[in-house]
Structure formats: structure tokens, C-alpha cells
Coordinates of C-alpha atoms and ligand atoms in Angstrom, one line a residue:
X24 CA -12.5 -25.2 10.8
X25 CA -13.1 -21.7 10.8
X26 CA -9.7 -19.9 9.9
X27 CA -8.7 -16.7 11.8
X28 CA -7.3 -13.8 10.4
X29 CA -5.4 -10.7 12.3
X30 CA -4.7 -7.5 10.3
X31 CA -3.2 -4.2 11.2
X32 CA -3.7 -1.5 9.3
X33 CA -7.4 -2.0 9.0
X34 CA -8.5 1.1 8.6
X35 CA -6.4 1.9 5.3
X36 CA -6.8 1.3 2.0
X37 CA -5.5 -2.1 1.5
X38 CA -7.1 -3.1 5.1
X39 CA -10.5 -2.5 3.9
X40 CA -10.1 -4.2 0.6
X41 CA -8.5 -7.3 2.5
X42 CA -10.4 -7.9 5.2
X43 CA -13.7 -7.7 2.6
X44 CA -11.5 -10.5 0.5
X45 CA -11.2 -12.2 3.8
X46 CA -15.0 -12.1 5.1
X47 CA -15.8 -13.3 1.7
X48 CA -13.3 -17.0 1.6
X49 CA -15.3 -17.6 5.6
X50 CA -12.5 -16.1 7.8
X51 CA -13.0 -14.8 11.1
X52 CA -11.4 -11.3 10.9
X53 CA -9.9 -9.1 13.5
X54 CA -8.7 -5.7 12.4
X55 CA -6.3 -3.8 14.5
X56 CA -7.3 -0.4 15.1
X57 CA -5.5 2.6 16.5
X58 CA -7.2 5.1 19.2
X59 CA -7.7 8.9 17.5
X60 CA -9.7 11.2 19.3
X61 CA -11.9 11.1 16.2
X62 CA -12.1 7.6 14.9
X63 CA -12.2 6.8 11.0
X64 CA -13.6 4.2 9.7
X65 CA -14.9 5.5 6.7
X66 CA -13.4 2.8 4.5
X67 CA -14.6 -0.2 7.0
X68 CA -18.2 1.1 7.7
X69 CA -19.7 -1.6 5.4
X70 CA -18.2 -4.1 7.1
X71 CA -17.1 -3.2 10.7
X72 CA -20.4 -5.0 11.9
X73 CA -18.7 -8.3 10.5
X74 CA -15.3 -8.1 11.6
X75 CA -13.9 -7.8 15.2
X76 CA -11.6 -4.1 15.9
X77 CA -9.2 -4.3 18.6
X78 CA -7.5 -1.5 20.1
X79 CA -3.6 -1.8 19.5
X80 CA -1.0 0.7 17.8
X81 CA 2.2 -0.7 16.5
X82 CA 4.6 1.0 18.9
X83 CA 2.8 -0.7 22.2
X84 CA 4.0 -3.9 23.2
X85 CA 1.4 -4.7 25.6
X86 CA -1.5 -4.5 23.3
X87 CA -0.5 -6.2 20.5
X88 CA 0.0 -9.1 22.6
X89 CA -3.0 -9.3 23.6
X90 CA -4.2 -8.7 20.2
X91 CA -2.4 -11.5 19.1
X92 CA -3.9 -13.6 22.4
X93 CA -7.2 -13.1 21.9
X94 CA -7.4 -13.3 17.7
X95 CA -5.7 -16.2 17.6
X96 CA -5.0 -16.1 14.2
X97 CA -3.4 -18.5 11.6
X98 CA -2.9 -15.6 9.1
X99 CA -1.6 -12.2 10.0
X100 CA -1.3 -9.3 7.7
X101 CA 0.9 -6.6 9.1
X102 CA -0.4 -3.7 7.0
X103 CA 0.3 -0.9 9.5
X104 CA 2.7 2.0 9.1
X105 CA 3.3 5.5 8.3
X106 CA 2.8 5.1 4.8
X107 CA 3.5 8.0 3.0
X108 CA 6.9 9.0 2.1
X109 CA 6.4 12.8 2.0
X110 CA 5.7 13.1 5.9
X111 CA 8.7 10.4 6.1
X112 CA 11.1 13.4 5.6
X113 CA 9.3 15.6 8.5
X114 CA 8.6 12.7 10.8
X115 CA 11.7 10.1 10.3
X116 CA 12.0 9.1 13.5
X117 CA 8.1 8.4 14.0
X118 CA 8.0 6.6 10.6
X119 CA 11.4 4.5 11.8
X120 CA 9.3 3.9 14.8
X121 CA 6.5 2.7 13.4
X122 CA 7.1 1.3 10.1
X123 CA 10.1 -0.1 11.1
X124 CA 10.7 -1.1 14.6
X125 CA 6.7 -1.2 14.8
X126 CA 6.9 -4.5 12.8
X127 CA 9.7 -6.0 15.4
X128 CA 6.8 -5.5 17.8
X129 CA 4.5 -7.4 16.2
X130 CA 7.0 -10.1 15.5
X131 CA 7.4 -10.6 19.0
X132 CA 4.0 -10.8 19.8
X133 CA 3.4 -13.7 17.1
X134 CA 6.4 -15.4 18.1
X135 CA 5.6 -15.3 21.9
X136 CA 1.8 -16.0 21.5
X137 CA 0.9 -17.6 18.2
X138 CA 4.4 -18.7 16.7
X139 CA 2.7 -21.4 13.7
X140 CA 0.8 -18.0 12.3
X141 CA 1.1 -17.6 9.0
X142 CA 3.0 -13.6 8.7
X143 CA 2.8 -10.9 5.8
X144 CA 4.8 -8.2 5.5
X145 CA 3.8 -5.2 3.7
X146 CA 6.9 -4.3 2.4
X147 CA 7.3 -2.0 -0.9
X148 CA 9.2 -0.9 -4.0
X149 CA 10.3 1.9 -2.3
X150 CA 12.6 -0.1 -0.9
X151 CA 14.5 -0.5 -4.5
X152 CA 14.6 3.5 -4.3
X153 CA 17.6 4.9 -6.4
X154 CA 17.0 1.2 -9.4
X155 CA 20.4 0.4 -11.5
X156 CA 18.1 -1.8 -13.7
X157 CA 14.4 -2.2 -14.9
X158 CA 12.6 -3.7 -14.4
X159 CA 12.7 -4.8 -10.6
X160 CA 12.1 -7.6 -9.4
X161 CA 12.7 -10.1 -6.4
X162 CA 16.7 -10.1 -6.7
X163 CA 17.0 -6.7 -7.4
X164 CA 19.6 -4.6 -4.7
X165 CA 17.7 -1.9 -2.3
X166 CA 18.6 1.7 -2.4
X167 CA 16.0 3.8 -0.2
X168 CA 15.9 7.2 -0.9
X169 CA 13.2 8.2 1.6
X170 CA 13.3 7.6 6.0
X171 CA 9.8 5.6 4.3
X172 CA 11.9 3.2 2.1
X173 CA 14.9 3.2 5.4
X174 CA 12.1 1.6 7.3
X175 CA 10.9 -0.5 5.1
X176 CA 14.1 -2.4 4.4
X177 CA 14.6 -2.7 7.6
X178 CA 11.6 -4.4 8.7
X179 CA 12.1 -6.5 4.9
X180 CA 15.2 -7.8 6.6
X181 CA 13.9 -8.1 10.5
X182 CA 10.9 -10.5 8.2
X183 CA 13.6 -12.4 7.4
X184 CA 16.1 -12.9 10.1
X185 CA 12.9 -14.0 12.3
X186 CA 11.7 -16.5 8.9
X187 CA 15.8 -17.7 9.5
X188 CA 16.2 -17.5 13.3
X189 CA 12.9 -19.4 14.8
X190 CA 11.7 -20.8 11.4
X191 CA 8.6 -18.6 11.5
X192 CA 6.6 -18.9 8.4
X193 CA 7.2 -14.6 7.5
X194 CA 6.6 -13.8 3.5
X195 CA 7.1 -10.3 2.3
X196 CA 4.9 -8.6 -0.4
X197 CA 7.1 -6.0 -1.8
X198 CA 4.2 -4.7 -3.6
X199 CA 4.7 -1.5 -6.1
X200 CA 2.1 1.8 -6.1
X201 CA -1.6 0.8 -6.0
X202 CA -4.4 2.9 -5.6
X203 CA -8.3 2.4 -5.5
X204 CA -11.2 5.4 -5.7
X205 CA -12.0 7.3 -2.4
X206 CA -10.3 4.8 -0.5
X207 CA -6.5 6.0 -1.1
X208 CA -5.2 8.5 1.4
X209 CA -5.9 12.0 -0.2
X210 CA -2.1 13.2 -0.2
X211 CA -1.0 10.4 -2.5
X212 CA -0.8 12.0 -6.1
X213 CA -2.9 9.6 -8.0
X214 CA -6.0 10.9 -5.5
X215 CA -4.7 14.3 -4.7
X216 CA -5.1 14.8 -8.9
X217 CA -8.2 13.0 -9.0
X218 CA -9.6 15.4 -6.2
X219 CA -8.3 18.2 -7.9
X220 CA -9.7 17.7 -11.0
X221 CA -12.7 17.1 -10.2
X222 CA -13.4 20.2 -8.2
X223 CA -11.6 22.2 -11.0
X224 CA -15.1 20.1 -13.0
X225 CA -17.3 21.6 -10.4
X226 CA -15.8 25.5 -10.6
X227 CA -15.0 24.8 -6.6
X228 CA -10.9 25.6 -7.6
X229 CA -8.8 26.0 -10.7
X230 CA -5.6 24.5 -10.3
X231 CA -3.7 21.8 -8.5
X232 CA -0.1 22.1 -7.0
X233 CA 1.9 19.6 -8.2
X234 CA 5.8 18.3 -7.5
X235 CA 7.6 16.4 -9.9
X236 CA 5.7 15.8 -13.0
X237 CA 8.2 13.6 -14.9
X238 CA 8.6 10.6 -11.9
X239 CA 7.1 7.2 -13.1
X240 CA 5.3 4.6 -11.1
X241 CA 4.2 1.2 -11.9
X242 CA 0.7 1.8 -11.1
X243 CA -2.0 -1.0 -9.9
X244 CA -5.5 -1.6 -8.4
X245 CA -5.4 -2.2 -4.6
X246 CA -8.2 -5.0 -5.2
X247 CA -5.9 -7.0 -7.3
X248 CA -2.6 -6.3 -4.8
X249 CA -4.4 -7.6 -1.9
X250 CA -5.6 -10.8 -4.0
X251 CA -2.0 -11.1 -4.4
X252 CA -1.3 -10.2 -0.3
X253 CA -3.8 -14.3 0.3
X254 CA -2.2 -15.6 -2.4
X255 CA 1.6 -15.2 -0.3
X256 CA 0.6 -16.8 2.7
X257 CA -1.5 -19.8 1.1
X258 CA 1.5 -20.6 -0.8
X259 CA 3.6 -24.1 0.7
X260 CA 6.6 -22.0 1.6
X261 CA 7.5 -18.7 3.5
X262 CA 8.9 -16.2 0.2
X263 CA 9.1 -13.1 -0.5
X264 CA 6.8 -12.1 -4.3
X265 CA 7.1 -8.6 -6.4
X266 CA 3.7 -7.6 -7.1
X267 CA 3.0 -4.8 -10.3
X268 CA 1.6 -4.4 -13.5
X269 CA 5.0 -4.2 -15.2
X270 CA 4.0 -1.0 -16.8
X271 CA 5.4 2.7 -16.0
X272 CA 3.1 5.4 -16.5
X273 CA 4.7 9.3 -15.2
X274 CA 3.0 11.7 -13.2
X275 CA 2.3 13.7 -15.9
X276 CA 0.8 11.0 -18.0
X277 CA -1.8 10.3 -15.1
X278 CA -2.6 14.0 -15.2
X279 CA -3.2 14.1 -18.8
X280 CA -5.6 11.3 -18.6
X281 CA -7.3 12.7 -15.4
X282 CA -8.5 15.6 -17.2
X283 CA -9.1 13.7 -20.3
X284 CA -11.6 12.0 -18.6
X285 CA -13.3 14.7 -16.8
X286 CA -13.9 16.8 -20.2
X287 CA -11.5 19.5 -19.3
X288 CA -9.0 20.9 -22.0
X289 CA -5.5 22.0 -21.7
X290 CA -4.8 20.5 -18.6
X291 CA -1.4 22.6 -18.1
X292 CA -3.1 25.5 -17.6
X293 CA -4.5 24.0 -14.0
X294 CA -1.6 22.5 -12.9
X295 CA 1.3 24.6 -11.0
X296 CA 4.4 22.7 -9.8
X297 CA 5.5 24.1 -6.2
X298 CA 8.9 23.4 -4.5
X299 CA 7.1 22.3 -1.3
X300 CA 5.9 19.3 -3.2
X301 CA 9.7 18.2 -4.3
X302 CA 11.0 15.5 -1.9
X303 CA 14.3 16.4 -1.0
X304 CA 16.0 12.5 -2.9
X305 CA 13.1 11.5 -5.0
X306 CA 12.4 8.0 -6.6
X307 CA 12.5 8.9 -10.1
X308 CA 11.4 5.8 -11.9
X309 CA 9.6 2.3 -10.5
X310 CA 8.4 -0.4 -12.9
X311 CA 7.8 -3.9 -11.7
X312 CA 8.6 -7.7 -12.9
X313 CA 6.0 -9.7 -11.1
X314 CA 6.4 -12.9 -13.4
X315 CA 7.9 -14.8 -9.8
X316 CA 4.2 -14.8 -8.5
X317 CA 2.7 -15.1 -11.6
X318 CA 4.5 -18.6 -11.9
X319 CA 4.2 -19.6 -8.5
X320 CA 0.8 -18.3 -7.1
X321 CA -0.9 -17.4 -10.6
X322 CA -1.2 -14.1 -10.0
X323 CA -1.6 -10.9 -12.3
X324 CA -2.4 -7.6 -12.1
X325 CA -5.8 -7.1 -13.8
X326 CA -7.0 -3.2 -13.7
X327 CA -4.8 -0.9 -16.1
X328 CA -3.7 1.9 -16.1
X329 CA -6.2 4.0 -18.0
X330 CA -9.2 1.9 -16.6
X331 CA -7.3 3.0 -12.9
X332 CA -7.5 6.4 -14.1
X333 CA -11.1 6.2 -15.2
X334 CA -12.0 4.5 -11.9
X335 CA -10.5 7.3 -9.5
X336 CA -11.7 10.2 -11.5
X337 CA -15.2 9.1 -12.0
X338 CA -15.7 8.5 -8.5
X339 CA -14.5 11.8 -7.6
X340 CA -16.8 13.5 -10.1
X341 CA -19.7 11.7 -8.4
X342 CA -18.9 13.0 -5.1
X343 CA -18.7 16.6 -6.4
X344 CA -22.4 15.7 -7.8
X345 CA -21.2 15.2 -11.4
X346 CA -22.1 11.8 -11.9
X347 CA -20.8 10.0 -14.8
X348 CA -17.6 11.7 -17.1
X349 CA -17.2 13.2 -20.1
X350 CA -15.1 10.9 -21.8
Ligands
NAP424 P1 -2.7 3.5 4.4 O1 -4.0 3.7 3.7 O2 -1.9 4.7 4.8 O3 -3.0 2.7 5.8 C1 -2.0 2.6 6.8 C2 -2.7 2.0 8.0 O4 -1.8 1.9 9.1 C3 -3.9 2.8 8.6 O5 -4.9 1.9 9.0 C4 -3.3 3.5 9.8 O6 -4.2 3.8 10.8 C5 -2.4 2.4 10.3 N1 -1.4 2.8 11.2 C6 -0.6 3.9 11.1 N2 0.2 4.0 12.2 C7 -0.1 3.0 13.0 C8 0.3 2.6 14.3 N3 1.2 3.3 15.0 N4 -0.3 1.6 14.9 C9 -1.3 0.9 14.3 N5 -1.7 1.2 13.0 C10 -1.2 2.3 12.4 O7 -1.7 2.5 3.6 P2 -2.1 1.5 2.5 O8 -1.9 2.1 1.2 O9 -3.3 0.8 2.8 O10 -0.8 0.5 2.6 C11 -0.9 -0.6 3.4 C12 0.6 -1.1 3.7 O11 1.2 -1.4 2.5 C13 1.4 0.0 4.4 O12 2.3 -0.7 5.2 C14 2.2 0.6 3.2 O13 3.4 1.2 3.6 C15 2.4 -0.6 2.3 N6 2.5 -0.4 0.9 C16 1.6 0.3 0.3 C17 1.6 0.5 -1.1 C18 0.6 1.3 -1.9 O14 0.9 1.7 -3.0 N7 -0.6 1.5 -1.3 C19 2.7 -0.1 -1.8 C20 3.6 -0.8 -1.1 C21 3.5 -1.0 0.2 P3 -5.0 5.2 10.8 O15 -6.2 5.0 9.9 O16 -5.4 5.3 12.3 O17 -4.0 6.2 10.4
G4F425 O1 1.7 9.1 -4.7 P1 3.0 9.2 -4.0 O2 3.1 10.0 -2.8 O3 3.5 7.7 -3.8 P2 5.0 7.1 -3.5 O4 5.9 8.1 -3.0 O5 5.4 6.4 -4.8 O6 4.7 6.0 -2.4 C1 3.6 5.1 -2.5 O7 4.0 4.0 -3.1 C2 5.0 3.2 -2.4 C3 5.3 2.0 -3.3 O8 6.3 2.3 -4.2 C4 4.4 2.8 -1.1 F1 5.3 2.0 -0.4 C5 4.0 4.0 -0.3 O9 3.4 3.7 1.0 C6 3.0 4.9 -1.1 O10 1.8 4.1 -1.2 O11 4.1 9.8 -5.1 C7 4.3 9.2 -6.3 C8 5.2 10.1 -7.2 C9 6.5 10.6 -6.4 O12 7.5 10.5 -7.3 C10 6.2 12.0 -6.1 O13 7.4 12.8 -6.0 O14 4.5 11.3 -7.5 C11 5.3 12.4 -7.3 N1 4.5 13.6 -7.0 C12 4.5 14.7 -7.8 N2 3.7 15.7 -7.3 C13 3.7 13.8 -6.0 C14 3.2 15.1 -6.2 N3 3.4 13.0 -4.9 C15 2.5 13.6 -4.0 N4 2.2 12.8 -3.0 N5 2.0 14.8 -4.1 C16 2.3 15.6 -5.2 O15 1.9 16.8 -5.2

């Protein structure tokens, strides 16, 4: 039988990228989408003929029930949520809302309407915040430093009291930082720099603004992290998997490499570091051990970093009309 597949977040990056992985195993996909008065698909276009959208936002009830009701699904993939931990500090209550009690929402509405679904959590290494040890890993103890991370852990621990409580099969991915060309959200550094440099390339600006240049993140492919998303809910048991490359690369080494590949010398000469990018507690340092789901589900992270780096400057070049790099 055709198997049936619910995810939120469809628009986003990982969305896109896993309800493509879906449509190609033979599932029938149903994407939640929000209402904006301007609606953007740009990441689903190639596909939004194949899968179904359904209207539903993660702080309504009503509609997520009947999302749940009419999809019928025996996978769901809650990837919805304010994800990005800048506007956390602006917005902490809407992000709590959302990517927090949001996900008690949608919990409800699979327990009430399709209680043997399969669930998976995004959940993240921002959760591990302020790390006493590296690398980080499945056992490692959670201290948020962002309302982001705050929501995160709690809807990591709402996952699973409801896995405990009504012995629903719930698996969280606590994924770390992964990124894909044009599809990332453009304030997230690894784009915003990839942006940047490539209209510095095209003479259309000559710097970027920056915040801190020496924070480190264990940077991955979003193709390979959602691999790793199907992987969680076909394994026997409900868990919870690290996914990451294991490597740390720091904000500054992602710049270097940016401009290395677009041709462009002395790369601190374009780059300005303004207080309005600082986060006011910052994660200063994220590396991943993933080793738990490379036992258990086979799973590694394949892209690295400098092929990541190539990947998103190159396709920013070629949107500025500059077609293949200098490197
Ligand atoms: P993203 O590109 O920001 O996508 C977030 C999605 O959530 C978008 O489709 C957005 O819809 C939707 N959304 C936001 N508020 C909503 C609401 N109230 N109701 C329904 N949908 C809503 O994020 P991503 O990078 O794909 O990440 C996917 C998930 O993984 C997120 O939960 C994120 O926190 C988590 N995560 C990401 C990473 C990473 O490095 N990418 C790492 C760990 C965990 P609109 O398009 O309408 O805004
Ligand atoms: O790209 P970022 O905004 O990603 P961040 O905060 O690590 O969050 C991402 O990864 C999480 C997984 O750990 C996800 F859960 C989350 O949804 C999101 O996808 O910032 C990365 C680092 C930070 O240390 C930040 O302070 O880059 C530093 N940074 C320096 N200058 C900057 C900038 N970040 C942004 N966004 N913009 C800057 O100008």
C-alpha cells in the first residue's frame, strides 16, 4: 500500500528537500502550508503539482486536525517553526508559541486523529547551547542560550512525555546546522555570506556585515540531514539520533573559503563586524558525534565542508550571472 506522509514546514529548506526524498521512495505527500498574503513556494515549485498543500499554521488547533484527518498519514515530519535564533531574541514569545507549544498542537492532533503515525521531531543542537564537552552527542545535558533553543527543549521533552505517556511512536532528530544553495533562508550566515560575496563578485556592493566571526558550527548538507530525518522513523523503535558531520568549521573559516572560491582577495577588507549582528548569549562552539545513527540506521553525513562552501557560493554566482567560479 501506498504510504502517506504529512509534513509541516513544507515550504522551508528541509521541507522541500524531504518531501522530493519522499515523492521519490512512492509516498503520497501532504505538505502543510501557512496563509501569507504573498505565498512562497519558491523552493516547492518543481514539485507542488505532485504533492498535496493544505492550509494549517502551527498555532491553530482546528486546522491541523483536520490536516491530520484528511492526510491520514503513517509518517509525520513536524518541521515547522520559527527557525532562526536571531529573531528568537525580538520575537520570544511568538517563537515559544510556535516552535514550542506549536508542536503540543500537532501532538494532539496525531494523537486524537491518527495515534499509530509514525512522528519526527525537528529538534536541534541548539538545544545543547552553552556545551561542557565536545563533542555532543545523544547523552549530552541541554543548555539553551537562545528563546530558539528554550523552545526547542521544550518541545524535545513534550516528544517524549507523549512517546512515555500514550506510547506514541515520537523520535527526535536533534540535527546540527545544515544548509543547501538558494534554498536556506537568506539571514542564516552561511547564505547571507554566500549572497554577499557574490554581489561584492558582480560590483553590486563591497562589503558584508558580519557578527561574530570566531563562533564554530558543525556544518552539513540539508540533502543528507533529511536522508537521516526517513531514516528515524523507519527504524523498529521510537529514539531520539544526533545528526552532523563531526567537524567544526568557524565563521570566519566559511568566509575565507567563500571568497576563495569566488576569486576575490583579501577577504577582510569586505567584511565589517556590526554590534546589531551580536546575539545578546551566543552559542560559541557546536560540533557533533553522530556515530549512534551511524550504527543504528547507517547513516553519515556525506557533503563536506569545503564542497558545502563550493556548492552555496557557485550557485549564488550563477544567479548574479557569473556562472561557474574562479577557483
Ligand atoms: P526554515 O527554512 O526556516 O523552514 C521553516 C518552515 O516552518 C517554513 O516552511 C515556515 O513557513 C514554517 N512555519 C513557520 N511558522 C509556522 C507556523 N506558525 N505554522 C506553520 N508553519 C510555519 O527551516 P529549516 O532550515 O528548513 O528547518 C526545518 C526545521 O528543522 C525547523 O524546525 C528548524 O528549527 C529545525 N532545525 C533546522 C536546522 C538547520 O540547520 N536547518 C538544524 C536543526 C533543526 P513559511 O515559509 O510560511 O515561513
Ligand atoms: O547561521 P546562523 O544564524 O545559525 P544558528 O544560530 O547556528 O542556527 C541554525 O542552526 C541551528 C542548529 O544548531 C538550527 F536549529 C537553527 O534553526 C538554525 O538553522 O548562525 C550561525 C553562527 C552564530 O554563532 C552566529 O552568531 O554564525 C554567527 N554569525 C556571525 N555573523 C552570524 C552572523 N549569524 C547570522 N545569522 N548573521 C550574521 O551576520
Amino acid at each position: 500500500m501506498t504510504k502517506r506522509a504529512l509534513v509541516s514546514g513544507a515550504t522551508g529548506q528541509d521541507g522541500s528537500f524531504l518531501m522530493e526524498l519522499l515523492l521519490k521512495k512512492g509516498y503520497d505527500v501532504y505538505g502543510l502550508v501557512r496563509r501569507l498574503s504573498t505565498p512562497n513556494l519558491n523552493n516547492i515549485t518543481d514539485i507542488a503539482d505532485q504533492v498535496h498543500l493544505l492550509d494549517g499554521d502551527l498555532m491553530d488547533q482546528s486546522s491541523l486536525d483536520a490536516a491530520v484527518e484528511l492526510a491520514k498519514p503513517d509518517e509525520v515530519y513536524n518541521l515547522a517553526a520559527q527557525s532562526f535564533v536571531g529573531t528568537s531574541f525580538v520575537q520570544p514569545v511568538l517563537t515559544g508559541e510556535i516552535t514550542g507549544l506549536g508542536v503540543v498542537l500537532l501532538l494532539e492532533a496525531v494523537r486524537h486523529h491518527a495515534p499509530e503515525a509514525r512522528f519526527y521531531q525537528a529538534s536541534s543542537s541548539e538545544m545543547f547551547g552553552k556545551v561542557d564537552r565536545e563533542p555532543q552527542d545523544e547523552t549530552t545535558p541541554m543548555h539553551p542560550r537562545s528563546p530558539y533553543g528554550v523552545a526547542k527543549v521544550y518541545a524535545y521533552w513534550a516528544c517524549i512525555n507523549y512517546r512515555e505517556a500514550y506510547r506514541m511512536f515520537i523520535s527526535n532528530g536533534i540535527l546540527f546546522n545544515h544548509e543547501a544553495p538558494l534554498r536556506r533562508g537568506m539571514e542564516f550566515v552561511t547564505r547571507k555570506v554566500a549572497v554577499g560575496v557574490a554581489r561584492i563578485a558582480a560590483g553590486k556592493a563591497t562589503t558584508i556585515s558580519l557578527g561574530n566571526l570566531d563562533a564554530k558550527r558543525d556544518w552539513g548538507y540539508a540533502g543528507d540531514y533529511v536522508d537521516l530525518m526517513y531514516r528515524i522513523l523507519q527504524h523498529p523503535e521510537p529514539d531520539d539520533f544526533v545528526g552532523a558531520t563531526g567537524e567544526a568549521h568557524s565563521v570566519r573559516e566559511f568566509v575565507e573559503e567563500a571568497f576563495r572560491v569566488a576569486g576575490i582577495p583579501a577577504w577582510e577588507k569586505h567584511v565589517t563586524v556590526d554590534e546589531k549582528n551580536i546575539r545578546p548569549s551566543e552559542v560559541y562552539n557546536l560540533r557533533g558525534d553522530a556515530s549512534k545513527a551511524r550504527r543504528l540506521l547507517g547513516w553519515q553525513s556525506q557533503v563536506r565542508f569545503k564542497e558545502l562552501v563550493k556548492l552555496m557560493v557557485e550557485a549564488e554566482l550563477a544567479r548574479v550571472g557569473l556562472g561557474k567560479s574562479k577557483a
